[in-house]
Tab-separated table of C-alpha atoms in Angstrom:
chain	number	residue	atom	x	y	z
A	1	ASP	CA	-13.359	8.259	-1.548
A	2	SER	CA	-9.276	8.030	-0.380
A	3	GLY	CA	-8.840	11.762	-1.242
A	4	VAL	CA	-6.389	10.648	-3.539
A	5	THR	CA	-7.031	11.729	-7.331
A	6	GLN	CA	-5.500	9.990	-10.278
A	7	THR	CA	-5.889	11.813	-13.775
A	8	PRO	CA	-6.911	10.851	-16.194
A	9	LYS	CA	-8.791	7.469	-15.519
A	10	HIS	CA	-8.304	6.052	-19.262
A	11	LEU	CA	-5.683	6.372	-21.728
A	12	ILE	CA	-5.078	4.844	-25.060
A	13	THR	CA	-1.922	5.374	-27.389
A	14	ALA	CA	0.180	3.749	-29.307
A	15	THR	CA	3.779	1.900	-29.189
A	16	GLY	CA	6.772	4.179	-29.147
A	17	GLN	CA	4.379	7.352	-27.720
A	18	ARG	CA	4.728	9.290	-24.330
A	19	VAL	CA	2.250	9.732	-21.806
A	20	THR	CA	1.884	11.810	-18.246
A	21	LEU	CA	-0.045	10.270	-15.470
A	22	ARG	CA	-0.792	12.952	-12.549
A	23	CYS	CA	-1.663	12.150	-8.983
A	24	SER	CA	-2.617	14.554	-6.117
A	25	PRO	CA	-2.533	13.424	-2.593
A	26	ARG	CA	-4.694	13.784	0.146
A	27	SER	CA	-4.516	16.669	1.947
A	28	GLY	CA	-1.726	16.705	4.490
A	29	ASP	CA	0.308	13.661	2.876
A	30	LEU	CA	3.457	14.211	2.131
A	31	SER	CA	4.376	10.621	0.534
A	32	VAL	CA	3.769	9.698	-3.051
A	33	TYR	CA	4.113	6.266	-4.252
A	34	TRP	CA	3.757	4.889	-7.801
A	35	TYR	CA	2.563	1.253	-8.273
A	36	GLN	CA	2.191	-0.425	-11.645
A	37	GLN	CA	-0.586	-3.861	-11.716
A	38	SER	CA	-0.662	-5.599	-15.119
A	39	LEU	CA	-3.389	-8.250	-15.451
A	40	ASP	CA	-3.569	-10.886	-12.944
A	41	GLN	CA	-0.641	-9.338	-11.246
A	42	GLY	CA	0.463	-7.827	-7.811
A	43	LEU	CA	1.148	-4.451	-7.090
A	44	GLN	CA	4.782	-3.432	-8.248
A	45	PHE	CA	6.132	-0.855	-6.715
A	46	LEU	CA	7.737	1.790	-9.158
A	47	ILE	CA	8.949	5.057	-7.254
A	48	GLN	CA	8.280	7.098	-3.769
A	49	TYR	CA	8.686	10.644	-3.178
A	50	TYR	CA	8.691	12.280	0.025
A	51	ASN	CA	8.177	16.000	0.469
A	52	GLY	CA	9.423	16.687	-3.080
A	53	GLU	CA	12.374	14.540	-3.158
A	54	GLU	CA	12.793	11.262	-4.343
A	55	ARG	CA	13.297	8.578	-1.504
A	56	ALA	CA	13.131	5.391	-2.733
A	57	LYS	CA	12.934	3.275	-6.139
A	58	GLY	CA	11.784	0.120	-7.165
A	59	ASN	CA	11.473	-1.728	-10.564
A	60	ILE	CA	11.343	1.466	-12.444
A	61	LEU	CA	12.579	1.392	-16.278
A	62	GLU	CA	14.715	3.806	-16.969
A	63	ARG	CA	11.841	4.918	-19.839
A	64	PHE	CA	9.894	5.789	-16.862
A	65	SER	CA	10.798	8.942	-14.912
A	66	ALA	CA	8.619	10.781	-12.101
A	67	GLN	CA	8.645	13.825	-9.849
A	68	GLN	CA	6.988	15.555	-7.026
A	69	PHE	CA	5.982	19.181	-7.185
A	70	PRO	CA	5.925	22.048	-4.748
A	71	ASP	CA	2.560	21.567	-4.290
A	72	LEU	CA	3.178	17.660	-3.488
A	73	HIS	CA	1.159	16.482	-6.716
A	74	SER	CA	3.307	14.159	-8.844
A	75	GLU	CA	3.756	13.327	-12.256
A	76	LEU	CA	4.711	9.756	-13.680
A	77	ASN	CA	6.023	9.885	-17.115
A	78	LEU	CA	6.478	6.884	-19.558
A	79	SER	CA	7.691	7.293	-22.919
A	80	SER	CA	9.009	4.741	-25.947
A	81	LEU	CA	5.968	2.764	-24.648
A	82	GLU	CA	5.671	-0.755	-25.309
A	83	LEU	CA	2.917	-3.194	-25.638
A	84	GLY	CA	3.543	-4.669	-22.241
A	85	ASP	CA	3.721	-1.589	-20.310
A	86	SER	CA	-0.436	-1.879	-20.689
A	87	ALA	CA	-1.411	-1.969	-16.791
A	88	LEU	CA	-3.308	-0.097	-14.288
A	89	TYR	CA	-1.236	2.525	-13.009
A	90	PHE	CA	-1.769	3.536	-9.201
A	91	CYS	CA	-0.337	6.231	-6.980
A	92	ALA	CA	-0.756	6.249	-3.113
A	93	SER	CA	-0.322	8.704	-0.589
A	94	SER	CA	0.608	8.620	3.337
A	95	VAL	CA	1.469	11.101	5.819
A	96	GLY	CA	5.069	9.525	5.593
A	97	SER	CA	5.001	8.146	9.389
A	98	GLY	CA	5.712	4.326	9.768
A	99	ASN	CA	2.543	2.546	10.861
A	100	GLN	CA	0.115	5.020	8.524
A	101	PRO	CA	-1.274	3.354	5.636
A	102	GLN	CA	-0.931	4.207	1.902
A	103	HIS	CA	-4.414	5.277	0.302
A	104	PHE	CA	-4.832	4.470	-3.166
A	105	GLY	CA	-6.249	6.523	-5.996
A	106	ASP	CA	-8.417	5.216	-8.581
A	107	GLY	CA	-5.557	4.498	-10.676
A	108	THR	CA	-5.008	5.061	-14.499
A	109	ARG	CA	-5.511	2.423	-17.147
A	110	LEU	CA	-3.126	2.576	-19.828
A	111	SER	CA	-3.877	0.818	-22.870
A	112	ILE	CA	-1.193	0.285	-25.732
A	113	LEU	CA	-1.990	-0.354	-28.984
B	1	GLY	CA	15.303	-10.525	-2.362
B	2	GLN	CA	12.126	-10.490	-1.178
B	3	ASN	CA	9.278	-13.056	-0.996
B	4	ILE	CA	5.630	-12.815	-0.172
B	5	ASP	CA	3.374	-15.830	-0.480
B	6	GLN	CA	-0.436	-16.138	-0.277
B	7	PRO	CA	-2.810	-18.763	-1.860
B	8	THR	CA	-3.731	-17.633	-5.131
B	9	GLU	CA	-7.542	-18.249	-5.007
B	10	MET	CA	-10.078	-19.383	-2.092
B	11	THR	CA	-13.690	-20.178	-2.175
B	12	ALA	CA	-16.227	-19.774	0.470
B	13	THR	CA	-19.869	-19.988	1.433
B	14	GLU	CA	-21.447	-17.038	2.430
B	15	GLY	CA	-21.863	-16.422	6.359
B	16	ALA	CA	-18.949	-18.785	6.704
B	17	ILE	CA	-15.401	-17.713	8.073
B	18	VAL	CA	-12.282	-17.942	5.968
B	19	GLN	CA	-8.784	-17.520	6.941
B	20	ILE	CA	-6.410	-16.277	4.243
B	21	ASN	CA	-2.689	-17.110	5.054
B	22	CYS	CA	0.415	-15.114	4.077
B	23	THR	CA	3.800	-15.889	4.440
B	24	TYR	CA	6.922	-13.685	4.005
B	25	GLN	CA	11.107	-13.492	3.725
B	26	THR	CA	11.904	-10.607	3.528
B	27	SER	CA	15.549	-8.188	4.290
B	28	GLY	CA	14.081	-6.267	7.662
B	29	PHE	CA	10.574	-5.946	8.394
B	30	ASN	CA	8.618	-3.231	9.886
B	31	GLY	CA	4.707	-3.973	9.712
B	32	LEU	CA	2.276	-5.787	7.720
B	33	PHE	CA	-0.672	-4.380	5.875
B	34	TRP	CA	-4.000	-6.008	4.436
B	35	TYR	CA	-5.516	-4.494	1.424
B	36	GLN	CA	-8.865	-5.239	0.011
B	37	GLN	CA	-8.792	-4.875	-3.842
B	38	HIS	CA	-12.150	-5.190	-5.999
B	39	ALA	CA	-11.304	-6.145	-9.342
B	40	GLY	CA	-10.285	-2.975	-11.639
B	41	GLU	CA	-10.774	-0.465	-8.311
B	42	ALA	CA	-8.400	0.731	-5.935
B	43	PRO	CA	-7.003	-1.594	-3.074
B	44	THR	CA	-8.293	0.014	0.154
B	45	PHE	CA	-6.884	-0.320	3.222
B	46	LEU	CA	-7.922	-3.341	5.714
B	47	SER	CA	-5.586	-4.045	8.834
B	48	TYR	CA	-1.719	-3.232	10.242
B	49	ASN	CA	-0.120	-5.495	12.223
B	50	VAL	CA	3.535	-4.761	13.762
B	51	LEU	CA	3.528	-6.729	16.896
B	52	ASP	CA	2.937	-10.420	17.502
B	53	GLY	CA	-1.127	-11.102	18.243
B	54	LEU	CA	-4.471	-10.416	16.605
B	55	GLU	CA	-5.751	-7.058	15.629
B	56	GLU	CA	-9.589	-6.830	15.400
B	57	LYS	CA	-11.916	-4.689	13.511
B	58	GLY	CA	-15.475	-5.675	13.234
B	59	ARG	CA	-15.660	-8.994	11.212
B	60	PHE	CA	-12.468	-8.414	10.307
B	61	SER	CA	-9.079	-9.752	11.815
B	62	SER	CA	-5.597	-9.782	11.536
B	63	PHE	CA	-2.685	-11.947	13.089
B	64	LEU	CA	1.015	-11.725	12.624
B	65	SER	CA	3.780	-14.047	14.108
B	66	ARG	CA	6.848	-12.055	13.178
B	67	SER	CA	9.319	-14.876	14.582
B	68	LYS	CA	7.355	-17.611	12.032
B	69	GLY	CA	7.337	-14.641	8.812
B	70	TYR	CA	3.812	-15.404	8.857
B	71	SER	CA	0.379	-13.349	9.056
B	72	TYR	CA	-3.450	-14.353	8.426
B	73	LEU	CA	-6.502	-12.476	7.585
B	74	LEU	CA	-9.466	-13.956	8.967
B	75	LEU	CA	-12.830	-13.034	7.622
B	76	LYS	CA	-16.061	-13.882	9.399
B	77	GLU	CA	-19.946	-13.678	8.462
B	78	LEU	CA	-18.894	-13.598	4.672
B	79	GLN	CA	-20.912	-11.478	2.521
B	80	MET	CA	-21.118	-11.763	-1.192
B	81	LYS	CA	-19.493	-8.106	-0.993
B	82	ASP	CA	-16.434	-9.523	0.266
B	83	SER	CA	-15.751	-11.371	-2.981
B	84	ALA	CA	-12.201	-9.639	-3.961
B	85	SER	CA	-8.897	-9.782	-3.995
B	86	TYR	CA	-6.869	-9.821	-0.601
B	87	LEU	CA	-3.401	-8.491	-0.736
B	88	CYS	CA	-0.766	-8.816	2.238
B	89	ALA	CA	2.300	-6.219	1.775
B	90	VAL	CA	5.030	-5.893	4.201
B	91	LYS	CA	7.053	-2.651	4.836
B	92	LEU	CA	10.553	-3.153	5.159
B	93	GLU	CA	12.891	-1.729	7.881
B	94	ASP	CA	14.467	1.252	5.500
B	95	SER	CA	14.101	4.798	5.399
B	96	SER	CA	11.488	4.765	2.906
B	97	TYR	CA	7.834	3.532	3.635
B	98	LYS	CA	7.581	1.451	0.364
B	99	LEU	CA	5.394	-1.633	0.765
B	100	ILE	CA	6.404	-4.928	-0.909
B	101	PHE	CA	2.777	-6.607	-2.216
B	102	GLY	CA	2.219	-10.278	-2.381
B	103	SER	CA	0.300	-11.291	-5.153
B	104	GLY	CA	-2.844	-11.276	-3.769
B	105	THR	CA	-5.590	-13.930	-2.804
B	106	ARG	CA	-9.028	-13.896	-5.126
B	107	LEU	CA	-11.325	-14.770	-2.954
B	108	LEU	CA	-14.715	-16.001	-4.087
B	109	VAL	CA	-18.059	-16.103	-2.173
B	110	ARG	CA	-20.798	-18.303	-3.006
B	111	PRO	CA	-24.349	-18.158	-1.988
């Protein structure tokens, strides 16, 4: 158990809809990262928050947005969903210092029908 | 751009040793991580290298050569449960701590 909690575990919805994925980081971790993993693809970095502020952005679509709240949990919002958005979405957290590893949650499997 | 290369698949025999290579060309470098990921599960941290040389952790070791942009993960005394994908990830030298992942190497351990 990594200590990172993601909900829900599975989400099935239709094209055009909007969903929110939630992540609670490990106790004491200030950084939260979001990754997308499509079938047989590597992990694609989407966005990072550190102590409530956006720190880095990857290849995140404009239809996607995220935020980190004062209690450090984070939400990833995906809107106008397309079939190609079907993927595993992972959240990871770390203390924030350079050599500390990121610890991953179990992911949310999003299926768009 | 950022480029991280790993072999797509490897097969090895239970009890043997396998070496998984990773080469990288990135705009800056501030450390390399190896993760293990079983199908449909979360990646789990295996090792971290920032200086040249070998880091050993039980059956797993990881090597880094910064001048060559090269790392490898060495798995000894392979067990069936080692069948998984192994992900190489580079931390860039910027103000964030984001990781750039390779596509992963799928390792199949046969009896």
